[in-house]
């Protein structure tokens, strides 16, 4: 299963980016092979509006079935939800690697709603 | 004739001056409140009978059976309002600016007209003044299309006085573009000057002729006068900081009621603007 995470940097030791739509990078990890892919989110960081929607689209197109992030707004959540992608929210600062491990150990709760308003 | 009143900084007295100017004139006046997020011109009038109409604008609806995912609409839309998600085109009405670009560019005619409500346009008459104002639907983030709809009621040959929202962002641009003259209301304080400079830059980009009214002119310092001199901007009028004006304002009356001599000054101001 592919797991996507919002990341401040381009490797597994990077910190989880607190923002989803305007995250620096997305890292998509294959939970079996541990292979990972880096997606730069350059275009969205400076988007006038709709960064969350476009970021959600990026996640969908990456083939990920799960998104781990710190904050997810209502539009992004709706788009991900409509495509059956689960959103797991971590509130504390953590690395990509740690966040992955926590998710695989079943320690993360799947959100059933956006946890922040748009443009928080 | 279209005269707009804007400020940059909020709370400088745009609406007070708009209403005082309109009420000082004997001609038939059309008064437009384009601060659709918080219209307040009407507070200064005894509204007898307000008529209102809904303002609806275009948003796309996608006929998924006709769409072949060429994505021309998605590429065109600068606001991410129409996006391919999975195996369908999703529309986000709250992002849509109603430009109809998606409908025009779609080679498959897959875009169907739909609409969303932006708010209401209200109007009433008091003596020689007709007031028209927009009221943005609560929760609707997009003011400019409603402002455009309010401005659509303008007849160029009338005397139109237009109250702008504060700031220098899209709603202000929508309000002040294409006016014949712009009055910038400011106050002689650091905030007043800071935001005036932004408003002046905006007016210059839009190539709208403008002048300044300094409200509460006897507070603060001379920074506005010095700036105006340096930039060669005309100071149209100075209004004193006066308790009677504040008291009349708190009762929903204009400053010409508190200081009747201002009425003459506003008349002269109007004559000055129309003879420019």
mmCIF file of C-alpha atoms in Angstrom:
data_model
loop_
_atom_site.group_PDB
_atom_site.id
_atom_site.type_symbol
_atom_site.label_atom_id
_atom_site.label_comp_id
_atom_site.label_asym_id
_atom_site.label_seq_id
_atom_site.Cartn_x
_atom_site.Cartn_y
_atom_site.Cartn_z
ATOM 1 C CA UNK A 1 0.000 0.000 0.000
ATOM 2 C CA UNK A 2 1.213 3.472 -0.830
ATOM 3 C CA UNK A 3 1.202 6.034 1.968
ATOM 4 C CA UNK A 4 1.613 9.748 1.321
ATOM 5 C CA UNK A 5 2.867 12.352 3.778
ATOM 6 C CA UNK A 6 3.213 16.146 3.706
ATOM 7 C CA UNK A 7 6.890 16.875 4.233
ATOM 8 C CA UNK A 8 9.101 19.884 4.899
ATOM 9 C CA UNK A 9 12.080 18.192 3.218
ATOM 10 C CA UNK A 10 12.960 15.664 0.549
ATOM 11 C CA UNK A 11 13.948 12.642 2.663
ATOM 12 C CA UNK A 12 12.503 10.343 5.308
ATOM 13 C CA UNK A 13 14.202 12.216 8.170
ATOM 14 C CA UNK A 14 12.399 15.438 7.229
ATOM 15 C CA UNK A 15 9.745 16.870 9.453
ATOM 16 C CA UNK A 16 6.078 16.335 8.664
ATOM 17 C CA UNK A 17 4.861 19.613 7.091
ATOM 18 C CA UNK A 18 2.067 21.127 9.214
ATOM 19 C CA UNK A 19 0.315 22.329 6.060
ATOM 20 C CA UNK A 20 -1.203 20.017 3.513
ATOM 21 C CA UNK A 21 -2.186 22.167 0.502
ATOM 22 C CA UNK A 22 0.914 24.317 0.692
ATOM 23 C CA UNK A 23 3.335 21.684 1.998
ATOM 24 C CA UNK A 24 6.882 21.846 0.594
ATOM 25 C CA UNK A 25 6.893 18.221 -0.560
ATOM 26 C CA UNK A 26 4.837 15.096 -0.592
ATOM 27 C CA UNK A 27 6.582 11.826 0.072
ATOM 28 C CA UNK A 28 4.850 8.695 -1.153
ATOM 29 C CA UNK A 29 6.142 5.523 0.499
ATOM 30 C CA UNK A 30 5.375 1.959 -0.516
ATOM 31 C CA UNK A 31 4.763 0.220 2.821
ATOM 32 C CA UNK A 32 5.963 -3.172 1.537
ATOM 33 C CA UNK A 33 9.053 -2.323 -0.462
ATOM 34 C CA UNK A 34 9.849 0.893 1.506
ATOM 35 C CA UNK A 35 10.591 2.564 -1.826
ATOM 36 C CA UNK A 36 9.660 6.197 -1.772
ATOM 37 C CA UNK A 37 8.983 8.945 -4.234
ATOM 38 C CA UNK A 38 9.413 12.687 -3.672
ATOM 39 C CA UNK A 39 6.869 15.065 -5.187
ATOM 40 C CA UNK A 40 7.683 18.759 -5.092
ATOM 41 C CA UNK A 41 4.617 20.863 -4.353
ATOM 42 C CA UNK A 42 6.152 24.035 -5.803
ATOM 43 C CA UNK A 43 3.187 25.015 -7.940
ATOM 44 C CA UNK A 44 0.762 24.934 -5.030
ATOM 45 C CA UNK A 45 2.819 26.813 -2.458
ATOM 46 C CA UNK A 46 2.133 30.064 -4.264
ATOM 47 C CA UNK A 47 -1.290 29.191 -5.708
ATOM 48 C CA UNK A 48 -3.804 32.002 -5.388
ATOM 49 C CA UNK A 49 -6.453 29.639 -4.181
ATOM 50 C CA UNK A 50 -7.379 25.980 -4.338
ATOM 51 C CA UNK A 51 -4.005 24.685 -3.092
ATOM 52 C CA UNK A 52 -5.769 22.035 -1.001
ATOM 53 C CA UNK A 53 -7.761 20.759 -3.972
ATOM 54 C CA UNK A 54 -4.701 20.556 -6.204
ATOM 55 C CA UNK A 55 -2.670 18.889 -3.464
ATOM 56 C CA UNK A 56 -5.450 16.331 -2.994
ATOM 57 C CA UNK A 57 -5.362 15.714 -6.745
ATOM 58 C CA UNK A 58 -1.591 15.146 -6.553
ATOM 59 C CA UNK A 59 -2.124 12.584 -3.781
ATOM 60 C CA UNK A 60 -4.852 10.814 -5.767
ATOM 61 C CA UNK A 61 -2.652 10.659 -8.858
ATOM 62 C CA UNK A 62 0.256 9.293 -6.832
ATOM 63 C CA UNK A 63 -1.808 6.193 -6.153
ATOM 64 C CA UNK A 64 -1.576 6.623 -2.374
ATOM 65 C CA UNK A 65 -4.421 5.200 -0.310
ATOM 66 C CA UNK A 66 -3.537 7.111 2.871
ATOM 67 C CA UNK A 67 -2.451 10.667 3.600
ATOM 68 C CA UNK A 68 -0.645 11.523 6.810
ATOM 69 C CA UNK A 69 -0.490 15.237 7.568
ATOM 70 C CA UNK A 70 -0.910 17.654 10.438
ATOM 71 C CA UNK A 71 -3.802 19.731 9.113
ATOM 72 C CA UNK A 72 -6.331 19.094 6.393
ATOM 73 C CA UNK A 73 -9.011 21.598 5.350
ATOM 74 C CA UNK A 74 -12.578 20.843 4.246
ATOM 75 C CA UNK A 75 -12.198 20.935 0.440
ATOM 76 C CA UNK A 76 -9.054 18.803 0.396
ATOM 77 C CA UNK A 77 -10.706 16.402 2.818
ATOM 78 C CA UNK A 78 -13.831 16.107 0.656
ATOM 79 C CA UNK A 79 -11.798 15.425 -2.474
ATOM 80 C CA UNK A 80 -9.671 12.769 -0.757
ATOM 81 C CA UNK A 81 -12.693 11.247 0.922
ATOM 82 C CA UNK A 82 -14.597 11.038 -2.384
ATOM 83 C CA UNK A 83 -11.744 8.968 -3.776
ATOM 84 C CA UNK A 84 -11.589 6.740 -0.701
ATOM 85 C CA UNK A 85 -8.248 8.061 0.522
ATOM 86 C CA UNK A 86 -7.912 7.916 4.289
ATOM 87 C CA UNK A 87 -6.559 10.938 6.123
ATOM 88 C CA UNK A 88 -4.559 10.422 9.307
ATOM 89 C CA UNK A 89 -3.794 13.494 11.383
ATOM 90 C CA UNK A 90 -0.783 13.842 13.650
ATOM 91 C CA UNK A 91 -0.805 16.867 15.905
ATOM 92 C CA UNK A 92 2.759 16.661 17.282
ATOM 93 C CA UNK A 93 5.955 17.466 15.426
ATOM 94 C CA UNK A 94 7.456 14.334 13.993
ATOM 95 C CA UNK A 95 9.619 12.997 11.181
ATOM 96 C CA UNK A 96 8.298 11.270 8.074
ATOM 97 C CA UNK A 97 9.866 8.004 9.208
ATOM 98 C CA UNK A 98 8.242 8.194 12.667
ATOM 99 C CA UNK A 99 4.877 9.137 11.250
ATOM 100 C CA UNK A 100 5.031 6.144 8.900
ATOM 101 C CA UNK A 101 5.947 3.758 11.699
ATOM 102 C CA UNK A 102 3.149 5.053 13.894
ATOM 103 C CA UNK A 103 0.659 4.593 11.110
ATOM 104 C CA UNK A 104 1.816 1.049 10.314
ATOM 105 C CA UNK A 105 1.663 0.166 14.025
ATOM 106 C CA UNK A 106 -1.983 1.238 13.977
ATOM 107 C CA UNK A 107 -1.357 4.141 16.360
ATOM 108 C CA UNK A 108 -2.933 6.826 14.158
ATOM 109 C CA UNK A 109 -6.627 7.517 14.052
ATOM 110 C CA UNK A 110 -8.283 8.010 10.676
ATOM 111 C CA UNK A 111 -10.022 11.383 10.558
ATOM 112 C CA UNK A 112 -13.689 11.460 9.628
ATOM 113 C CA UNK A 113 -13.699 15.209 9.070
ATOM 114 C CA UNK A 114 -11.406 18.053 8.160
ATOM 115 C CA UNK A 115 -9.591 19.168 11.307
ATOM 116 C CA UNK A 116 -9.190 22.822 10.291
ATOM 117 C CA UNK A 117 -11.186 25.406 8.321
ATOM 118 C CA UNK A 118 -10.131 26.494 4.855
ATOM 119 C CA UNK A 119 -7.251 29.055 4.821
ATOM 120 C CA UNK A 120 -6.480 28.340 8.491
ATOM 121 C CA UNK B 1 -20.493 61.057 -13.964
ATOM 122 C CA UNK B 2 -19.096 58.492 -11.570
ATOM 123 C CA UNK B 3 -17.383 59.645 -8.382
ATOM 124 C CA UNK B 4 -16.014 56.961 -6.058
ATOM 125 C CA UNK B 5 -14.932 57.394 -2.457
ATOM 126 C CA UNK B 6 -12.201 55.053 -1.209
ATOM 127 C CA UNK B 7 -9.539 55.185 1.470
ATOM 128 C CA UNK B 8 -7.070 52.365 1.844
ATOM 129 C CA UNK B 9 -7.416 52.469 5.599
ATOM 130 C CA UNK B 10 -10.751 51.499 7.096
ATOM 131 C CA UNK B 11 -12.580 53.852 9.416
ATOM 132 C CA UNK B 12 -11.323 57.105 7.909
ATOM 133 C CA UNK B 13 -14.811 58.325 7.050
ATOM 134 C CA UNK B 14 -15.572 57.073 3.535
ATOM 135 C CA UNK B 15 -19.221 56.416 4.194
ATOM 136 C CA UNK B 16 -19.684 59.561 6.293
ATOM 137 C CA UNK B 17 -18.278 61.636 3.451
ATOM 138 C CA UNK B 18 -20.164 59.712 0.750
ATOM 139 C CA UNK B 19 -23.485 60.332 2.488
ATOM 140 C CA UNK B 20 -22.679 63.926 3.398
ATOM 141 C CA UNK B 21 -21.684 64.692 -0.194
ATOM 142 C CA UNK B 22 -24.861 63.103 -1.588
ATOM 143 C CA UNK B 23 -27.110 64.868 0.912
ATOM 144 C CA UNK B 24 -25.458 68.232 0.227
ATOM 145 C CA UNK B 25 -26.460 68.208 -3.429
ATOM 146 C CA UNK B 26 -29.825 69.291 -4.836
ATOM 147 C CA UNK B 27 -29.566 67.272 -8.041
ATOM 148 C CA UNK B 28 -30.920 63.756 -8.454
ATOM 149 C CA UNK B 29 -28.258 61.461 -7.079
ATOM 150 C CA UNK B 30 -27.641 57.735 -7.406
ATOM 151 C CA UNK B 31 -25.728 56.481 -4.421
ATOM 152 C CA UNK B 32 -24.046 53.069 -4.676
ATOM 153 C CA UNK B 33 -22.705 51.223 -1.651
ATOM 154 C CA UNK B 34 -20.151 48.768 -3.036
ATOM 155 C CA UNK B 35 -18.941 47.628 0.371
ATOM 156 C CA UNK B 36 -21.064 44.523 -0.115
ATOM 157 C CA UNK B 37 -19.439 42.658 2.739
ATOM 158 C CA UNK B 38 -20.635 45.277 5.176
ATOM 159 C CA UNK B 39 -22.876 47.860 3.521
ATOM 160 C CA UNK B 40 -23.595 50.766 5.829
ATOM 161 C CA UNK B 41 -24.699 53.698 3.666
ATOM 162 C CA UNK B 42 -28.323 52.740 4.338
ATOM 163 C CA UNK B 43 -27.881 53.458 8.045
ATOM 164 C CA UNK B 44 -27.754 57.169 7.198
ATOM 165 C CA UNK B 45 -31.185 57.116 5.554
ATOM 166 C CA UNK B 46 -34.758 56.690 6.749
ATOM 167 C CA UNK B 47 -35.563 53.739 4.605
ATOM 168 C CA UNK B 48 -39.237 53.687 3.709
ATOM 169 C CA UNK B 49 -39.552 50.860 1.258
ATOM 170 C CA UNK B 50 -36.609 48.727 0.245
ATOM 171 C CA UNK B 51 -36.933 46.569 -2.825
ATOM 172 C CA UNK B 52 -34.516 43.720 -3.227
ATOM 173 C CA UNK B 53 -33.595 41.172 -5.859
ATOM 174 C CA UNK B 54 -31.449 38.064 -5.720
ATOM 175 C CA UNK B 55 -28.116 38.173 -7.493
ATOM 176 C CA UNK B 56 -27.234 34.819 -9.039
ATOM 177 C CA UNK B 57 -24.183 34.150 -11.174
ATOM 178 C CA UNK B 58 -22.961 31.423 -13.484
ATOM 179 C CA UNK B 59 -21.169 28.367 -12.191
ATOM 180 C CA UNK B 60 -20.467 25.348 -14.386
ATOM 181 C CA UNK B 61 -22.125 21.961 -14.141
ATOM 182 C CA UNK B 62 -20.350 19.204 -16.048
ATOM 183 C CA UNK B 63 -22.275 16.768 -18.226
ATOM 184 C CA UNK B 64 -20.001 13.826 -17.379
ATOM 185 C CA UNK B 65 -21.356 11.821 -20.341
ATOM 186 C CA UNK B 66 -20.068 14.419 -22.814
ATOM 187 C CA UNK B 67 -16.762 15.167 -21.084
ATOM 188 C CA UNK B 68 -13.751 13.455 -22.639
ATOM 189 C CA UNK B 69 -11.235 14.816 -20.094
ATOM 190 C CA UNK B 70 -9.380 17.042 -22.525
ATOM 191 C CA UNK B 71 -8.848 19.227 -19.412
ATOM 192 C CA UNK B 72 -8.924 22.488 -21.370
ATOM 193 C CA UNK B 73 -11.287 23.921 -18.758
ATOM 194 C CA UNK B 74 -9.026 22.880 -15.902
ATOM 195 C CA UNK B 75 -5.979 24.421 -17.599
ATOM 196 C CA UNK B 76 -7.878 27.631 -18.271
ATOM 197 C CA UNK B 77 -9.338 28.099 -14.796
ATOM 198 C CA UNK B 78 -6.973 30.240 -12.742
ATOM 199 C CA UNK B 79 -8.924 29.548 -9.572
ATOM 200 C CA UNK B 80 -8.957 25.738 -9.427
ATOM 201 C CA UNK B 81 -12.744 25.764 -9.568
ATOM 202 C CA UNK B 82 -12.987 22.870 -12.043
ATOM 203 C CA UNK B 83 -10.671 19.927 -11.503
ATOM 204 C CA UNK B 84 -10.434 16.347 -12.673
ATOM 205 C CA UNK B 85 -10.568 14.186 -9.584
ATOM 206 C CA UNK B 86 -10.391 10.461 -10.205
ATOM 207 C CA UNK B 87 -12.672 9.737 -13.137
ATOM 208 C CA UNK B 88 -14.901 12.788 -13.009
ATOM 209 C CA UNK B 89 -14.690 16.573 -13.241
ATOM 210 C CA UNK B 90 -15.419 18.175 -9.874
ATOM 211 C CA UNK B 91 -16.674 21.755 -9.636
ATOM 212 C CA UNK B 92 -16.008 23.936 -6.586
ATOM 213 C CA UNK B 93 -18.616 26.698 -6.826
ATOM 214 C CA UNK B 94 -17.071 28.756 -4.011
ATOM 215 C CA UNK B 95 -13.834 29.075 -6.029
ATOM 216 C CA UNK B 96 -15.570 30.030 -9.291
ATOM 217 C CA UNK B 97 -15.323 33.644 -10.498
ATOM 218 C CA UNK B 98 -18.133 33.122 -13.041
ATOM 219 C CA UNK B 99 -15.987 34.047 -16.059
ATOM 220 C CA UNK B 100 -17.633 31.283 -18.177
ATOM 221 C CA UNK B 101 -14.208 30.494 -19.663
ATOM 222 C CA UNK B 102 -14.750 26.765 -19.089
ATOM 223 C CA UNK B 103 -17.998 26.850 -21.054
ATOM 224 C CA UNK B 104 -16.471 28.807 -23.913
ATOM 225 C CA UNK B 105 -13.370 26.648 -24.253
ATOM 226 C CA UNK B 106 -15.097 23.239 -23.902
ATOM 227 C CA UNK B 107 -14.976 21.575 -27.364
ATOM 228 C CA UNK B 108 -17.566 18.957 -26.313
ATOM 229 C CA UNK B 109 -20.248 21.351 -25.035
ATOM 230 C CA UNK B 110 -20.112 19.464 -21.780
ATOM 231 C CA UNK B 111 -20.535 22.523 -19.572
ATOM 232 C CA UNK B 112 -24.121 23.196 -18.536
ATOM 233 C CA UNK B 113 -25.206 26.534 -17.066
ATOM 234 C CA UNK B 114 -25.803 26.391 -13.365
ATOM 235 C CA UNK B 115 -25.871 29.208 -10.845
ATOM 236 C CA UNK B 116 -24.999 30.151 -7.329
ATOM 237 C CA UNK B 117 -26.481 32.890 -5.208
ATOM 238 C CA UNK B 118 -24.082 35.700 -4.342
ATOM 239 C CA UNK B 119 -26.428 37.789 -2.292
ATOM 240 C CA UNK B 120 -28.978 40.506 -2.855
ATOM 241 C CA UNK B 121 -29.126 43.895 -4.471
ATOM 242 C CA UNK B 122 -31.300 46.327 -2.566
ATOM 243 C CA UNK B 123 -32.550 49.761 -3.464
ATOM 244 C CA UNK B 124 -34.584 52.549 -1.930
ATOM 245 C CA UNK B 125 -35.349 56.182 -2.552
ATOM 246 C CA UNK B 126 -35.144 59.120 -0.179
ATOM 247 C CA UNK B 127 -35.951 62.544 -1.581
ATOM 248 C CA UNK B 128 -33.548 63.207 -4.463
ATOM 249 C CA UNK B 129 -31.292 60.238 -3.625
ATOM 250 C CA UNK B 130 -31.645 56.679 -4.882
ATOM 251 C CA UNK B 131 -29.528 54.263 -2.880
ATOM 252 C CA UNK B 132 -28.420 50.950 -4.399
ATOM 253 C CA UNK B 133 -26.406 48.474 -2.385
ATOM 254 C CA UNK B 134 -25.296 44.871 -2.425
ATOM 255 C CA UNK B 135 -25.489 42.477 0.472
ATOM 256 C CA UNK B 136 -23.147 39.527 0.102
ATOM 257 C CA UNK B 137 -24.626 36.185 1.160
ATOM 258 C CA UNK B 138 -23.162 35.122 4.502
ATOM 259 C CA UNK B 139 -20.453 32.540 3.820
ATOM 260 C CA UNK B 140 -19.838 33.726 0.253
ATOM 261 C CA UNK B 141 -16.178 34.764 -0.046
ATOM 262 C CA UNK B 142 -16.359 36.446 -3.445
ATOM 263 C CA UNK B 143 -17.355 40.109 -3.343
ATOM 264 C CA UNK B 144 -16.267 41.368 -6.821
ATOM 265 C CA UNK B 145 -19.032 39.679 -8.885
ATOM 266 C CA UNK B 146 -21.703 41.179 -6.617
ATOM 267 C CA UNK B 147 -19.963 44.565 -6.781
ATOM 268 C CA UNK B 148 -20.011 44.293 -10.582
ATOM 269 C CA UNK B 149 -23.732 43.498 -10.429
ATOM 270 C CA UNK B 150 -24.342 46.564 -8.247
ATOM 271 C CA UNK B 151 -22.285 48.676 -10.649
ATOM 272 C CA UNK B 152 -24.308 47.346 -13.576
ATOM 273 C CA UNK B 153 -27.155 49.512 -12.276
ATOM 274 C CA UNK B 154 -25.106 52.639 -12.981
ATOM 275 C CA UNK B 155 -26.261 54.866 -15.810
ATOM 276 C CA UNK B 156 -23.287 56.967 -16.896
ATOM 277 C CA UNK B 157 -25.328 60.094 -17.534
ATOM 278 C CA UNK B 158 -26.638 60.163 -13.939
ATOM 279 C CA UNK B 159 -24.749 61.633 -11.032
ATOM 280 C CA UNK B 160 -23.360 58.480 -9.435
ATOM 281 C CA UNK B 161 -21.610 58.534 -6.083
ATOM 282 C CA UNK B 162 -19.964 55.244 -5.160
ATOM 283 C CA UNK B 163 -18.836 54.189 -1.698
ATOM 284 C CA UNK B 164 -15.934 51.720 -1.895
ATOM 285 C CA UNK B 165 -14.921 49.033 0.588
ATOM 286 C CA UNK B 166 -11.739 49.628 2.620
ATOM 287 C CA UNK B 167 -8.352 48.311 1.538
ATOM 288 C CA UNK B 168 -6.805 48.049 -1.910
ATOM 289 C CA UNK B 169 -7.677 44.468 -2.831
ATOM 290 C CA UNK B 170 -10.005 43.026 -5.507
ATOM 291 C CA UNK B 171 -13.288 44.456 -4.120
ATOM 292 C CA UNK B 172 -11.785 47.967 -4.185
ATOM 293 C CA UNK B 173 -10.398 47.516 -7.687
ATOM 294 C CA UNK B 174 -13.821 46.314 -8.890
ATOM 295 C CA UNK B 175 -15.407 49.385 -7.327
ATOM 296 C CA UNK B 176 -13.059 52.120 -8.498
ATOM 297 C CA UNK B 177 -12.093 50.949 -11.981
ATOM 298 C CA UNK B 178 -13.652 53.073 -14.732
ATOM 299 C CA UNK B 179 -14.845 55.847 -12.429
ATOM 300 C CA UNK B 180 -14.373 59.428 -13.567
ATOM 301 C CA UNK B 181 -12.979 60.673 -10.295
ATOM 302 C CA UNK B 182 -11.793 59.132 -7.044
ATOM 303 C CA UNK B 183 -11.858 60.793 -3.635
ATOM 304 C CA UNK B 184 -9.373 59.234 -1.218
ATOM 305 C CA UNK B 185 -10.322 59.825 2.394
ATOM 306 C CA UNK B 186 -7.481 59.708 4.887
ATOM 307 C CA UNK B 187 -6.484 60.859 8.354
ATOM 308 C CA UNK B 188 -3.194 62.448 9.459
ATOM 309 C CA UNK B 189 -1.845 59.432 11.316
ATOM 310 C CA UNK B 190 0.906 56.895 10.491
ATOM 311 C CA UNK B 191 -1.713 54.278 9.580
ATOM 312 C CA UNK B 192 -3.633 56.825 7.534
ATOM 313 C CA UNK B 193 -0.570 57.709 5.486
ATOM 314 C CA UNK B 194 0.630 54.128 5.091
ATOM 315 C CA UNK B 195 -2.670 53.018 3.590
ATOM 316 C CA UNK B 196 -3.138 56.230 1.603
ATOM 317 C CA UNK B 197 0.142 55.531 -0.208
ATOM 318 C CA UNK B 198 -1.197 52.098 -1.196
ATOM 319 C CA UNK B 199 -4.477 53.621 -2.370
ATOM 320 C CA UNK B 200 -2.614 56.256 -4.422
ATOM 321 C CA UNK B 201 -0.506 53.550 -6.065
ATOM 322 C CA UNK B 202 -3.711 51.667 -6.899
ATOM 323 C CA UNK B 203 -5.397 54.740 -8.386
ATOM 324 C CA UNK B 204 -2.316 55.517 -10.478
ATOM 325 C CA UNK B 205 -2.169 51.990 -11.889
ATOM 326 C CA UNK B 206 -5.868 52.221 -12.757
ATOM 327 C CA UNK B 207 -5.288 55.693 -14.256
ATOM 328 C CA UNK B 208 -8.185 57.155 -12.264
ATOM 329 C CA UNK B 209 -7.883 60.881 -11.469
ATOM 330 C CA UNK B 210 -8.007 61.456 -7.727
ATOM 331 C CA UNK B 211 -7.666 63.905 -4.853
ATOM 332 C CA UNK B 212 -7.533 63.645 -1.077
ATOM 333 C CA UNK B 213 -9.899 64.600 1.719
ATOM 334 C CA UNK B 214 -8.193 64.750 5.103
ATOM 335 C CA UNK B 215 -10.715 63.813 7.746
ATOM 336 C CA UNK B 216 -10.184 64.739 11.394
ATOM 337 C CA UNK B 217 -7.516 66.999 9.914
ATOM 338 C CA UNK B 218 -6.504 68.629 13.189
ATOM 339 C CA UNK B 219 -5.350 65.431 14.920
ATOM 340 C CA UNK B 220 -1.970 63.752 14.353
ATOM 341 C CA UNK B 221 0.601 65.675 12.349
ATOM 342 C CA UNK B 222 1.275 67.108 8.864
ATOM 343 C CA UNK B 223 2.457 63.914 7.258
ATOM 344 C CA UNK B 224 -0.469 63.757 4.818
ATOM 345 C CA UNK B 225 -0.040 67.351 3.657
ATOM 346 C CA UNK B 226 3.693 66.837 3.200
ATOM 347 C CA UNK B 227 3.123 63.630 1.248
ATOM 348 C CA UNK B 228 0.461 65.270 -0.936
ATOM 349 C CA UNK B 229 2.795 68.169 -1.697
ATOM 350 C CA UNK B 230 5.691 65.871 -2.540
ATOM 351 C CA UNK B 231 3.493 63.725 -4.803
ATOM 352 C CA UNK B 232 1.648 66.695 -6.268
ATOM 353 C CA UNK B 233 -1.765 65.432 -5.158
ATOM 354 C CA UNK B 234 -4.592 67.880 -4.631
ATOM 355 C CA UNK B 235 -6.072 68.159 -1.142
ATOM 356 C CA UNK B 236 -9.740 68.687 -1.911
ATOM 357 C CA UNK B 237 -11.040 69.350 1.556
ATOM 358 C CA UNK B 238 -10.145 69.162 5.228
ATOM 359 C CA UNK B 239 -12.748 68.143 7.795
ATOM 360 C CA UNK B 240 -12.060 68.950 11.444
ATOM 361 C CA UNK B 241 -12.155 66.495 14.325
ATOM 362 C CA UNK B 242 -15.375 67.655 15.887
ATOM 363 C CA UNK B 243 -17.415 66.171 18.696
ATOM 364 C CA UNK B 244 -20.697 67.343 17.178
ATOM 365 C CA UNK B 245 -19.889 65.433 13.969
ATOM 366 C CA UNK B 246 -19.188 62.308 16.025
ATOM 367 C CA UNK B 247 -22.431 62.709 17.956
ATOM 368 C CA UNK B 248 -24.507 63.132 14.817
ATOM 369 C CA UNK B 249 -22.746 60.107 13.286
ATOM 370 C CA UNK B 250 -23.683 57.999 16.304
ATOM 371 C CA UNK B 251 -27.312 58.932 15.679
ATOM 372 C CA UNK B 252 -27.091 57.881 12.025
ATOM 373 C CA UNK B 253 -27.008 61.456 10.781
ATOM 374 C CA UNK B 254 -24.452 62.994 8.471
ATOM 375 C CA UNK B 255 -21.937 65.672 9.344
ATOM 376 C CA UNK B 256 -23.833 68.376 7.440
ATOM 377 C CA UNK B 257 -26.507 68.152 10.106
ATOM 378 C CA UNK B 258 -23.911 68.819 12.809
ATOM 379 C CA UNK B 259 -22.014 71.489 10.853
ATOM 380 C CA UNK B 260 -24.282 73.014 8.233
ATOM 381 C CA UNK B 261 -21.431 75.078 6.727
ATOM 382 C CA UNK B 262 -19.972 71.823 5.431
ATOM 383 C CA UNK B 263 -22.894 71.558 3.014
ATOM 384 C CA UNK B 264 -21.534 74.503 1.040
ATOM 385 C CA UNK B 265 -18.071 72.970 1.031
ATOM 386 C CA UNK B 266 -19.421 69.693 -0.325
ATOM 387 C CA UNK B 267 -21.313 71.558 -3.053
ATOM 388 C CA UNK B 268 -18.109 73.349 -4.013
ATOM 389 C CA UNK B 269 -16.254 70.054 -3.960
ATOM 390 C CA UNK B 270 -18.786 68.560 -6.365
ATOM 391 C CA UNK B 271 -18.543 71.559 -8.706
ATOM 392 C CA UNK B 272 -14.755 71.328 -8.609
ATOM 393 C CA UNK B 273 -14.844 67.633 -9.532
ATOM 394 C CA UNK B 274 -17.322 67.963 -12.407
ATOM 395 C CA UNK B 275 -15.440 70.871 -13.938
ATOM 396 C CA UNK B 276 -12.154 68.950 -13.966
#
